[in-house]
Short mmCIF file of C-alpha atoms in Angstrom, two decimals:
data_model
loop_
_atom_site.label_atom_id
_atom_site.label_comp_id
_atom_site.label_asym_id
_atom_site.label_seq_id
_atom_site.Cartn_x
_atom_site.Cartn_y
_atom_site.Cartn_z
CA MET A 182 95.39 111.66 86.46
CA ILE A 183 93.86 111.74 90.06
CA VAL A 184 90.41 112.47 90.32
CA SER A 185 88.64 112.73 93.93
CA ARG A 186 84.91 113.19 94.17
CA GLY A 187 83.23 113.68 97.33
CA LEU A 188 86.01 111.87 99.47
CA THR A 189 84.99 111.79 103.23
CA LYS A 190 87.10 110.59 106.16
CA THR A 191 86.28 110.58 109.70
CA TYR A 192 88.69 109.44 112.54
CA GLY A 193 86.31 109.03 115.78
CA SER A 194 84.61 112.02 115.89
CA VAL A 195 86.66 114.22 113.91
CA GLU A 196 85.73 114.73 110.22
CA VAL A 197 89.06 115.25 108.48
CA LEU A 198 87.92 115.06 104.91
CA ARG A 199 84.34 116.42 104.21
CA GLY A 200 83.82 115.92 100.47
CA VAL A 201 86.88 116.44 98.69
CA ASP A 202 86.45 117.30 95.04
CA LEU A 203 89.37 117.76 92.91
CA THR A 204 91.43 116.62 89.74
CA ILE A 205 95.21 116.42 89.77
CA ALA A 206 96.40 116.95 85.92
CA ARG A 207 99.10 114.65 84.50
CA GLY A 208 102.24 116.45 83.91
CA ARG A 209 101.94 119.37 86.16
CA VAL A 210 103.19 120.05 89.65
CA THR A 211 100.42 120.76 91.98
CA ALA A 212 100.79 121.82 95.60
CA ILE A 213 98.50 121.15 98.34
CA VAL A 214 98.38 123.94 100.88
CA GLY A 215 95.97 124.63 103.89
CA PRO A 216 96.40 125.39 107.65
CA ASN A 217 97.37 122.58 110.15
CA GLY A 218 94.66 119.92 110.38
CA ALA A 219 93.15 120.73 106.96
CA GLY A 220 93.20 117.38 105.85
CA LYS A 221 96.53 117.51 103.54
CA THR A 222 98.15 114.34 104.91
CA THR A 223 94.86 112.56 105.23
CA PHE A 224 94.30 113.01 101.65
CA ILE A 225 97.99 111.79 100.66
CA LYS A 226 97.43 108.68 102.62
CA ALA A 227 93.94 107.87 100.97
CA LEU A 228 96.09 108.52 97.61
CA LEU A 229 98.74 106.18 98.88
CA GLY A 230 96.16 103.53 100.16
CA LEU A 231 97.53 104.06 103.70
CA THR A 232 94.09 105.17 104.84
CA ARG A 233 90.73 103.90 103.50
CA ALA A 234 88.20 106.72 103.02
CA ASP A 235 84.73 106.57 104.16
CA GLY A 236 82.80 107.66 101.19
CA GLY A 237 83.32 109.33 97.89
CA SER A 238 85.66 108.03 95.17
CA LEU A 239 89.29 108.22 94.55
CA THR A 240 90.71 107.07 91.17
CA PHE A 241 94.30 107.10 89.95
CA ALA A 242 94.66 106.92 86.19
CA GLY A 243 90.98 106.08 85.75
CA ALA A 244 90.85 103.15 88.31
CA GLU A 245 89.58 103.28 91.84
CA ILE A 246 92.10 102.98 94.54
CA GLY A 247 91.28 99.82 96.64
CA ASP A 248 92.77 96.71 97.84
CA ASP A 249 95.32 96.10 94.63
CA ALA A 250 98.55 97.46 95.60
CA ALA A 251 100.19 97.13 91.79
CA TYR A 252 99.20 100.94 91.45
CA ARG A 253 101.59 101.79 93.79
CA ALA A 254 104.65 100.75 91.54
CA ARG A 255 103.82 103.95 89.50
CA ILE A 256 104.34 106.16 92.60
CA GLY A 257 107.40 107.58 94.44
CA TYR A 258 106.68 108.59 97.76
CA MET A 259 108.80 110.94 100.05
CA PRO A 260 107.31 110.75 103.47
CA GLN A 261 107.58 113.96 105.67
CA ILE A 262 109.35 112.24 108.69
CA ALA A 263 111.92 109.63 107.92
CA HIS A 264 112.17 107.33 110.82
CA PHE A 265 113.92 104.00 109.88
CA PRO A 266 114.76 100.96 111.77
CA ASP A 267 117.66 101.18 114.21
CA ASN A 268 120.26 99.05 112.42
CA LEU A 269 119.23 99.89 108.87
CA THR A 270 121.84 101.46 106.53
CA GLY A 271 121.21 103.51 103.39
CA THR A 272 122.24 100.86 100.91
CA GLU A 273 120.04 98.19 102.74
CA LEU A 274 117.02 100.38 102.56
CA LEU A 275 117.51 100.85 98.82
CA GLU A 276 118.30 97.37 98.45
CA LEU A 277 114.93 96.27 99.82
CA LEU A 278 112.85 98.83 97.99
CA ARG A 279 114.44 97.22 94.71
CA ASP A 280 113.87 93.86 96.03
CA LEU A 281 110.27 94.70 96.98
CA ARG A 282 109.31 96.46 93.75
CA GLY A 283 111.07 93.48 91.74
CA THR A 284 112.73 95.98 89.63
CA PRO A 285 116.24 97.27 89.38
CA SER A 286 116.37 100.89 90.06
CA CYS A 287 116.47 103.26 87.03
CA ASP A 288 117.55 106.36 88.54
CA GLU A 289 120.27 106.91 91.17
CA GLN A 290 121.24 110.35 89.81
CA LEU A 291 120.28 112.17 93.10
CA VAL A 292 122.75 110.06 95.24
CA ASP A 293 125.67 111.82 93.52
CA GLN A 294 123.72 115.25 92.90
CA LEU A 295 123.00 115.28 96.91
CA ASN A 296 126.23 114.03 97.53
CA VAL A 297 125.34 110.94 99.90
CA ARG A 298 127.00 108.09 98.57
CA ALA A 299 129.44 107.98 101.17
CA SER A 300 126.68 108.02 103.88
CA LEU A 301 124.79 105.17 102.43
CA ASP A 302 126.90 102.85 104.20
CA LYS A 303 126.21 104.25 107.38
CA LYS A 304 123.36 103.37 109.79
CA LEU A 305 120.61 105.89 108.90
CA ARG A 306 120.21 106.67 112.80
CA VAL A 307 123.64 108.05 113.35
CA LEU A 308 122.96 110.39 110.01
CA SER A 309 121.82 114.15 110.60
CA GLY A 310 118.10 114.66 110.04
CA GLY A 311 119.03 116.44 106.61
CA THR A 312 121.12 113.64 105.34
CA ARG A 313 118.29 111.29 106.16
CA GLN A 314 115.86 113.46 104.25
CA LYS A 315 118.39 113.22 101.20
CA VAL A 316 118.32 109.33 101.44
CA ASN A 317 114.55 109.66 101.69
CA ALA A 318 114.58 111.77 98.48
CA VAL A 319 117.05 109.45 96.69
CA ALA A 320 114.40 106.40 97.63
CA ALA A 321 111.41 108.48 96.07
CA PHE A 322 113.18 109.17 92.75
CA LEU A 323 114.78 105.79 92.30
CA PHE A 324 112.15 103.99 90.12
CA ALA A 325 111.30 106.80 87.44
CA PRO A 326 107.57 106.87 88.77
CA GLU A 327 104.90 108.47 86.93
CA LEU A 328 103.71 110.29 90.06
CA TYR A 329 105.74 111.82 92.68
CA VAL A 330 104.07 112.43 95.90
CA LEU A 331 106.52 114.66 98.08
CA ASP A 332 105.36 115.61 101.57
CA GLU A 333 107.48 118.80 102.44
CA PRO A 334 110.41 117.64 100.51
CA THR A 335 112.80 120.30 101.52
CA SER A 336 112.45 120.31 105.15
CA GLY A 337 115.48 120.04 106.89
CA LEU A 338 117.79 120.19 103.80
CA ASP A 339 120.53 122.98 103.33
CA PRO A 340 120.09 125.57 100.87
CA LEU A 341 122.18 123.72 98.23
CA SER A 342 120.61 120.48 98.30
CA SER A 343 117.06 121.95 98.48
CA SER A 344 117.74 123.93 95.11
CA ILE A 345 118.95 120.64 93.65
CA LEU A 346 115.94 118.78 94.61
CA LYS A 347 113.78 121.50 93.26
CA GLU A 348 115.60 121.66 90.29
CA ARG A 349 115.01 117.92 89.83
CA ILE A 350 111.34 118.26 90.38
CA LEU A 351 111.32 120.57 87.58
CA VAL A 352 113.01 118.21 85.22
CA GLU A 353 110.71 115.63 85.94
CA ARG A 354 107.61 118.08 85.33
CA ARG A 355 109.42 118.56 81.95
CA ALA A 356 109.44 114.85 81.41
CA GLY A 357 105.85 114.84 81.68
CA HIS A 358 105.60 113.41 85.21
CA THR A 359 103.02 114.63 87.73
CA ILE A 360 104.08 115.65 91.16
CA ILE A 361 102.16 116.46 94.08
CA LEU A 362 103.65 118.29 96.89
CA THR A 363 102.99 119.85 100.35
CA SER A 364 104.94 122.67 101.43
CA HIS A 365 104.98 125.31 104.29
CA ILE A 366 107.40 127.53 102.30
CA LEU A 367 105.37 129.34 100.01
CA SER A 368 108.02 130.85 98.00
CA GLU A 369 109.07 127.25 97.03
CA ILE A 370 105.50 126.80 96.08
CA ASP A 371 105.65 129.91 93.88
CA GLU A 372 108.95 128.43 92.28
CA LEU A 373 107.50 125.00 91.48
CA ALA A 374 103.92 124.64 91.46
CA ASP A 375 101.52 125.08 88.28
CA ASP A 376 98.22 124.20 90.10
CA ILE A 377 97.12 124.93 93.91
CA VAL A 378 94.89 123.15 95.86
CA TYR A 379 93.82 124.80 99.11
CA LEU A 380 92.27 122.66 101.72
CA CYS A 381 90.60 123.82 104.61
CA ASP A 382 88.43 122.02 107.08
CA GLY A 383 88.45 118.93 104.96
CA THR A 384 86.96 120.65 101.73
CA VAL A 385 88.75 122.26 98.66
CA HIS A 386 88.41 126.02 98.79
CA PHE A 387 90.31 126.70 96.01
CA ALA A 388 91.54 124.49 93.41
CA GLY A 389 93.05 125.83 90.03
CA GLY A 390 96.22 127.53 88.36
CA VAL A 391 98.73 129.52 90.14
CA THR A 392 97.97 132.81 87.80
CA GLU A 393 94.09 132.13 88.36
CA LEU A 394 94.73 132.16 92.17
CA LYS A 395 96.73 135.41 91.89
CA ARG A 396 94.11 137.03 89.68
CA GLN A 397 91.19 135.94 92.11
CA THR A 398 92.81 137.27 95.26
CA GLY A 399 94.39 140.08 93.42
CA THR A 400 97.71 139.56 94.88
CA PRO A 401 101.41 139.33 93.16
CA THR A 402 102.62 136.27 94.94
CA ILE A 403 101.31 132.80 96.26
CA GLU A 404 102.25 133.90 99.50
CA ARG A 405 100.08 136.94 99.61
CA ALA A 406 97.33 134.89 97.87
CA ILE A 407 97.45 132.06 100.19
CA ALA A 408 97.38 134.65 103.11
CA ALA A 409 94.24 136.30 101.67
CA LEU A 410 92.46 132.90 101.27
CA MET A 411 93.35 132.43 105.05
CA ARG A 412 92.23 135.72 105.96
CA GLN A 413 88.78 134.87 104.21
CA GLU A 414 88.33 131.83 106.08
CA VAL A 415 88.94 133.82 109.50
CA ALA A 416 86.48 136.47 108.21
CA ALA A 417 83.81 133.95 107.10
CA MET B 98 110.55 112.64 74.22
CA SER B 99 108.88 112.22 77.43
CA ALA B 100 105.60 110.52 76.34
CA PRO B 101 107.50 106.93 75.21
CA ASN B 102 109.01 107.08 78.75
CA VAL B 103 105.63 107.07 80.62
CA THR B 104 104.17 104.19 78.45
CA GLU B 105 107.25 102.13 79.02
CA THR B 106 106.68 102.45 82.75
CA PHE B 107 103.14 101.95 82.31
CA GLY B 108 103.99 98.76 80.09
CA TRP B 109 106.44 96.64 82.19
CA THR B 110 105.66 97.24 85.77
CA LEU B 111 102.04 96.66 85.81
CA PRO B 112 101.48 93.25 83.92
CA GLU B 113 104.15 91.71 85.74
CA VAL B 114 103.05 92.72 89.24
CA VAL B 115 99.10 91.59 88.27
CA ALA B 116 100.27 88.67 86.40
CA ASP B 117 102.20 87.17 89.29
CA ALA B 118 100.12 88.25 92.14
CA PRO B 119 100.61 84.94 94.46
CA ARG B 120 104.29 84.77 93.70
CA ALA B 121 104.97 88.39 94.20
CA LYS B 122 103.06 88.10 97.47
CA ALA B 123 105.21 85.24 98.63
CA HIS B 124 108.25 87.10 97.52
CA VAL B 125 107.04 90.34 99.86
CA ILE B 126 106.70 87.74 102.65
CA THR B 127 110.09 86.11 102.27
CA ARG B 128 111.83 89.56 101.76
CA VAL B 129 110.30 91.63 104.67
CA ALA B 130 110.36 88.46 107.11
CA ARG B 131 114.36 88.03 105.92
CA PHE B 132 114.82 91.82 106.37
CA GLN B 133 112.97 92.13 109.65
CA ALA B 134 114.81 89.03 111.08
CA ARG B 135 118.30 90.52 110.16
CA GLU B 136 116.85 94.04 112.06
CA VAL B 137 115.89 91.92 115.14
CA MET B 138 119.00 89.60 114.91
CA ARG B 139 120.96 92.71 115.45
CA SER B 140 119.24 94.14 118.43
CA ARG B 141 120.59 94.05 122.07
CA TRP B 142 117.40 93.06 123.25
CA LEU B 143 117.20 89.75 121.36
CA LEU B 144 121.01 89.27 122.45
CA ALA B 145 119.99 89.68 126.20
CA TYR B 146 116.90 87.45 125.62
CA GLY B 147 118.91 84.54 124.39
CA CYS B 148 121.80 85.16 127.02
CA PHE B 149 119.00 85.03 129.77
CA PHE B 150 117.92 81.66 128.88
CA LEU B 151 121.78 80.54 128.47
CA VAL B 152 122.53 81.60 131.69
CA VAL B 153 119.34 80.29 133.57
CA THR B 154 120.02 76.80 131.82
CA GLU B 155 123.69 76.68 132.55
CA GLY B 156 123.13 77.80 136.16
CA LEU B 157 120.41 75.26 136.67
CA LEU B 158 122.57 72.54 135.09
CA ARG B 159 125.24 73.32 137.40
CA PHE B 160 123.33 73.66 140.55
CA SER B 161 120.27 71.52 140.53
CA GLY B 162 121.62 68.11 139.76
CA GLY B 163 120.44 66.55 136.75
CA ASP B 164 119.22 67.14 133.45
CA ALA B 165 115.59 66.14 134.20
CA ARG B 166 115.42 68.12 137.17
CA THR B 167 116.79 71.04 135.41
CA ILE B 168 114.27 70.71 132.38
CA LEU B 169 111.51 70.84 134.86
CA SER B 170 112.61 74.09 136.28
CA LEU B 171 112.90 75.40 132.90
CA ALA B 172 109.59 74.53 131.86
CA SER B 173 108.04 76.70 134.69
CA ILE B 174 110.41 79.64 133.65
CA VAL B 175 109.46 79.34 129.85
CA LEU B 176 105.81 79.37 130.72
CA TYR B 177 106.27 82.76 132.73
CA VAL B 178 109.30 84.71 130.95
CA VAL B 179 108.17 83.90 127.15
CA PRO B 180 104.94 85.22 127.08
CA LEU B 181 105.64 88.45 129.31
CA LEU B 182 108.91 89.24 126.93
CA THR B 183 107.18 88.30 123.93
CA LEU B 184 104.36 90.60 124.53
CA VAL B 185 106.36 93.61 125.53
CA PHE B 186 108.92 92.94 122.46
CA GLY B 187 106.21 92.48 120.06
CA THR B 188 104.23 95.67 120.93
CA VAL B 189 107.41 97.79 120.96
CA TYR B 190 108.54 96.17 117.50
CA LEU B 191 105.42 97.26 115.78
CA TYR B 192 105.32 100.64 117.35
CA ASN B 193 108.76 101.20 116.33
CA ALA B 194 108.24 99.91 112.95
CA ARG B 195 105.17 102.23 112.28
CA GLU B 196 106.71 104.92 110.03
CA PHE B 197 108.78 102.31 108.39
CA THR B 198 105.71 99.95 107.84
CA GLU B 199 104.21 103.43 106.26
CA LEU B 200 106.94 103.70 103.66
CA LEU B 201 106.78 100.02 102.81
CA LEU B 202 103.11 100.26 102.40
CA ALA B 203 103.68 103.02 100.02
CA GLN B 204 105.18 100.48 97.61
CA PRO B 205 103.31 98.08 95.72
CA VAL B 206 103.10 95.85 98.38
CA GLY B 207 99.94 93.84 99.72
CA ARG B 208 98.90 94.38 103.61
CA ARG B 209 98.71 90.70 104.13
CA GLY B 210 102.10 90.04 102.88
CA LEU B 211 103.55 92.56 104.85
CA PHE B 212 101.72 91.58 107.91
CA ALA B 213 103.30 88.00 107.29
CA GLY B 214 106.59 89.12 106.50
CA LEU B 215 106.79 91.31 109.95
CA TYR B 216 105.33 88.60 112.05
CA THR B 217 107.68 85.81 110.91
CA GLY B 218 110.64 88.22 111.03
CA LEU B 219 110.11 88.74 114.69
CA THR B 220 108.99 85.33 115.64
CA ILE B 221 111.76 83.41 113.99
CA PRO B 222 114.42 85.23 116.04
CA LEU B 223 112.70 84.74 119.14
CA VAL B 224 112.23 81.18 118.89
CA LEU B 225 115.81 80.91 117.73
CA ALA B 226 116.92 82.97 120.98
CA ILE B 227 114.85 80.27 123.26
CA ALA B 228 116.34 77.17 121.20
CA VAL B 229 119.69 78.31 121.48
CA GLY B 230 119.62 79.80 124.77
CA VAL B 231 117.92 76.54 126.38
CA GLY B 232 119.71 74.03 123.97
CA ALA B 233 123.24 74.99 123.90
CA PRO B 234 124.33 74.11 127.35
CA PHE B 235 122.93 70.71 126.77
CA VAL B 236 124.45 70.31 123.43
CA ALA B 237 127.83 71.46 125.12
CA ARG B 238 127.58 68.65 127.57
CA GLY B 239 127.10 66.23 124.65
CA PHE B 240 123.53 65.23 125.69
CA ALA B 241 125.01 62.70 128.15
CA ASP B 242 122.14 61.75 130.11
CA THR B 243 119.62 64.36 128.73
CA PRO B 244 115.96 63.13 128.28
CA ARG B 245 115.66 64.95 124.86
CA GLY B 246 111.93 64.38 124.22
CA MET B 247 111.40 66.40 127.61
CA LEU B 248 114.00 69.05 126.23
CA ALA B 249 112.39 69.46 122.64
CA ALA B 250 108.91 69.64 124.58
CA VAL B 251 110.03 72.60 126.57
CA ILE B 252 111.61 74.46 123.49
CA GLY B 253 108.42 73.66 121.40
CA ALA B 254 105.99 75.12 124.36
CA GLY B 255 108.52 78.03 124.14
CA ALA B 256 107.92 78.39 120.39
CA ALA B 257 104.33 77.93 120.50
CA LEU B 258 103.98 80.56 123.17
CA THR B 259 106.13 82.92 120.95
CA MET B 260 103.98 82.42 118.12
CA ILE B 261 100.87 83.06 119.96
CA PHE B 262 101.96 86.08 122.39
CA THR B 263 103.36 87.60 119.07
CA ALA B 264 100.10 87.39 117.42
CA ILE B 265 98.44 88.96 120.40
CA ALA B 266 101.41 91.61 120.69
CA PHE B 267 100.56 92.59 117.25
CA CYS B 268 96.71 92.83 117.78
CA ILE B 269 97.24 94.88 120.82
CA ALA B 270 99.49 97.29 119.04
CA LEU B 271 97.21 97.71 116.42
CA TRP B 272 94.03 98.18 118.39
CA CYS B 273 95.80 100.78 120.58
CA GLU B 274 96.97 104.04 119.02
CA ASP B 275 98.66 104.96 122.06
CA ARG B 276 102.02 103.16 122.71
CA LEU B 277 101.96 103.55 126.40
CA ARG B 278 98.45 102.23 126.64
CA GLY B 279 99.32 99.37 124.34
CA LEU B 280 102.25 98.56 126.71
CA GLY B 281 100.11 98.54 129.44
CA ALA B 282 97.53 96.20 127.91
CA ALA B 283 100.16 93.90 126.89
CA ILE B 284 101.59 93.44 130.71
CA GLY B 285 98.13 93.45 131.55
CA VAL B 286 97.29 90.30 129.39
CA TRP B 287 100.27 88.55 130.75
CA MET B 288 99.18 89.20 134.35
CA LEU B 289 96.00 87.86 133.42
CA GLY B 290 97.17 84.78 131.85
CA ALA B 291 100.20 83.74 133.78
CA ILE B 292 99.11 84.81 137.55
CA VAL B 293 95.45 85.87 137.84
CA TYR B 294 93.83 83.15 135.79
CA ASP B 295 95.06 80.61 138.10
CA GLY B 296 93.88 82.15 141.12
CA LEU B 297 90.31 82.83 139.47
CA VAL B 298 90.24 78.91 138.89
CA MET B 299 90.78 78.13 142.29
CA ALA B 300 88.44 80.36 143.71
CA ALA B 301 85.89 79.28 141.14
CA VAL B 302 86.72 75.58 142.66
CA ALA B 303 86.31 76.60 146.03
CA ALA B 304 83.09 78.13 145.41
CA PHE B 305 81.48 75.52 143.30
CA SER B 306 83.28 72.65 145.24
CA ASP B 307 79.84 70.89 145.39
CA TYR B 308 79.55 70.43 141.70
CA PRO B 309 81.33 68.33 139.26
CA LEU B 310 83.83 70.50 138.10
CA GLU B 311 86.02 68.27 135.47
CA ARG B 312 84.19 69.34 132.35
CA ALA B 313 84.47 73.30 133.03
CA MET B 314 88.06 72.61 134.21
CA LEU B 315 88.92 71.11 130.95
CA VAL B 316 87.38 74.32 129.12
CA LEU B 317 89.12 76.61 131.30
CA THR B 318 92.35 75.29 130.62
CA LEU B 319 91.71 75.41 126.77
CA ALA B 320 90.75 79.04 127.30
CA ASN B 321 94.33 80.30 128.50
CA PRO B 322 97.12 79.71 126.37
CA ILE B 323 99.49 79.77 129.21
CA ASP B 324 97.69 77.32 131.02
CA LEU B 325 97.25 75.05 127.93
CA ALA B 326 100.90 75.35 127.27
CA ARG B 327 101.62 74.39 130.89
CA VAL B 328 99.39 71.14 130.58
CA THR B 329 100.67 70.20 127.25
CA LEU B 330 104.15 70.34 128.41
CA LEU B 331 103.26 68.57 131.73
CA LEU B 332 101.65 65.65 129.66
CA GLN B 333 104.99 65.19 128.16
CA LEU B 334 106.79 65.31 131.17
CA ASP B 335 104.29 63.42 133.14
CA VAL B 336 104.51 65.29 136.29
CA SER B 337 101.35 67.33 136.17
CA ALA B 338 100.45 67.22 140.04
CA LEU B 339 103.44 69.62 140.25
CA MET B 340 101.84 72.70 138.68
CA GLY B 341 98.36 74.14 139.11
CA TYR B 342 95.13 72.67 139.60
CA THR B 343 94.15 72.80 136.16
CA GLY B 344 96.88 70.44 135.33
CA ALA B 345 96.04 68.09 137.60
CA VAL B 346 92.46 67.78 136.87
CA VAL B 347 93.26 67.78 133.02
CA GLN B 348 95.72 64.84 133.11
CA GLN B 349 93.18 62.55 134.25
CA PHE B 350 90.94 63.51 131.15
CA LEU B 351 93.66 64.02 128.65
CA GLY B 352 96.29 61.72 129.66
CA GLY B 353 97.58 59.64 126.59
CA ALA B 354 97.89 60.17 122.91
CA THR B 355 94.22 61.68 122.36
CA GLY B 356 94.98 64.04 125.08
CA THR B 357 98.17 65.28 123.66
CA LEU B 358 96.68 65.62 120.24
CA VAL B 359 93.56 67.60 121.70
CA ALA B 360 96.20 69.91 123.44
CA VAL B 361 98.31 70.43 120.63
CA CYS B 362 95.40 71.20 118.32
CA ALA B 363 93.94 73.84 120.98
CA LEU B 364 97.55 75.31 120.75
CA ALA B 365 97.40 75.71 117.05
CA LEU B 366 94.16 77.25 117.40
CA TRP B 367 95.61 79.85 119.63
CA ILE B 368 98.51 80.79 117.30
CA ILE B 369 95.87 81.03 114.33
CA GLY B 370 93.04 82.75 116.14
CA PRO B 371 95.01 85.83 117.09
CA ILE B 372 97.10 85.84 113.70
CA ALA B 373 93.76 86.11 112.00
CA LEU B 374 92.55 88.99 114.26
CA GLY B 375 95.99 90.58 113.74
CA VAL B 376 95.70 90.17 109.89
CA ARG B 377 92.11 91.75 109.99
CA ALA B 378 93.41 94.65 112.00
CA PHE B 379 96.26 95.20 109.75
CA VAL B 380 94.30 95.05 106.82
CA ARG B 381 91.63 97.63 108.19
CA LYS B 382 94.03 100.06 109.74
CA ASP B 383 94.25 103.61 108.82
CA PHE B 384 98.17 104.35 108.86
#
């Protein structure tokens, strides 16, 4: 579904992406992991068209990502930190998104599942960080997109909400949708991910299935496997 | 079971958006503008801004004696205050909207449309605040002996300055990643345009007093939007000698209908130029 070939991006003098080659398969959960500053966020931003790559190619469903914004109708994005305008309520936010997309929302299950209906009429500013994150999740799942891009989706969520969201991610996967997520909680990746992309210093150091990763590093869990990968970096 | 679902999404969202691209863009502009305007209308800053003009106008009407003199005083207040507050308000607004802009850009929304929406969503409430703040006290007095043309000219100058300096503020906020530097730059631009510029012009006049300077003066006036707004306003108020050296010179050149036309066209260029730069920066920006 997504193919990146030699993707590069430089901010000032910092090379954030140095030729990223990877393929993200349709209908699978792909976790992008790596140390801070590895280029995870930049890659996601390039995918969403928020950042323009300097070189290489990045395609979504066969089409190069460029100036045409239409492809984003097929993506649901959950940003990591949700800052909203001061006086905005959740209901108004969802209303605006429906309006901008020009489609009625088709999927409001999460509103009740995450128990945020009562909070939607309050200003987002006065809600707790966790509740804001729930609203954020509702917004990402609102339009039944083909691709979900979830940046640290469970950060700040209580264990119950977190498990509801994870359950939901697996439901989407079973329905044939594609999910890309980043997370620092490796047990969560263990639970959800089919494929792992390990980014470090702006290049892909590992991309493949979870079992392949475990086999290659000779470790029983993803946590150990990633730790092993990071150690290799330090040693090298 | 899952496959039809995917094709369905595929089938109806894409052609619709592509086929109606211009309409979709207009839709984005009006939606974002209406949304942001409502946001700004609810902010205390805007309330304070409108109240400031209300209090000043009311005060001047009570104590300065006569509507015409009030409008003259208002003119100079508008020329100083509007650029400063618009610059500060505009940069802070765009910095605060940063994450939200990212969320909106992750939707199927084009950058030009979003920029236009953000821009009009801020300028409309700001212009309304000036119009209501300055206009209401006159309306309350039933326009008894108000020179309406002069009042309209002051509000018009305020609107033009708002449009110019919102666009400049957007440029600054897009060029400077750092919010403190951006705010500093905004205040610097105001100091330059509102205070330093006239001083420099005077210094130049003193230094080159042996040469014919009229043409140069004209260019210098057109090169500073605050000066330009002042001159345009004074041409309407017919009291150019009261304010600044450039004003006096330009009236000799630009008095009359042609002069007004040239000045208004130059103001329009000052609105269009920064907007074009802002759009360019917004379209190219890495969020």
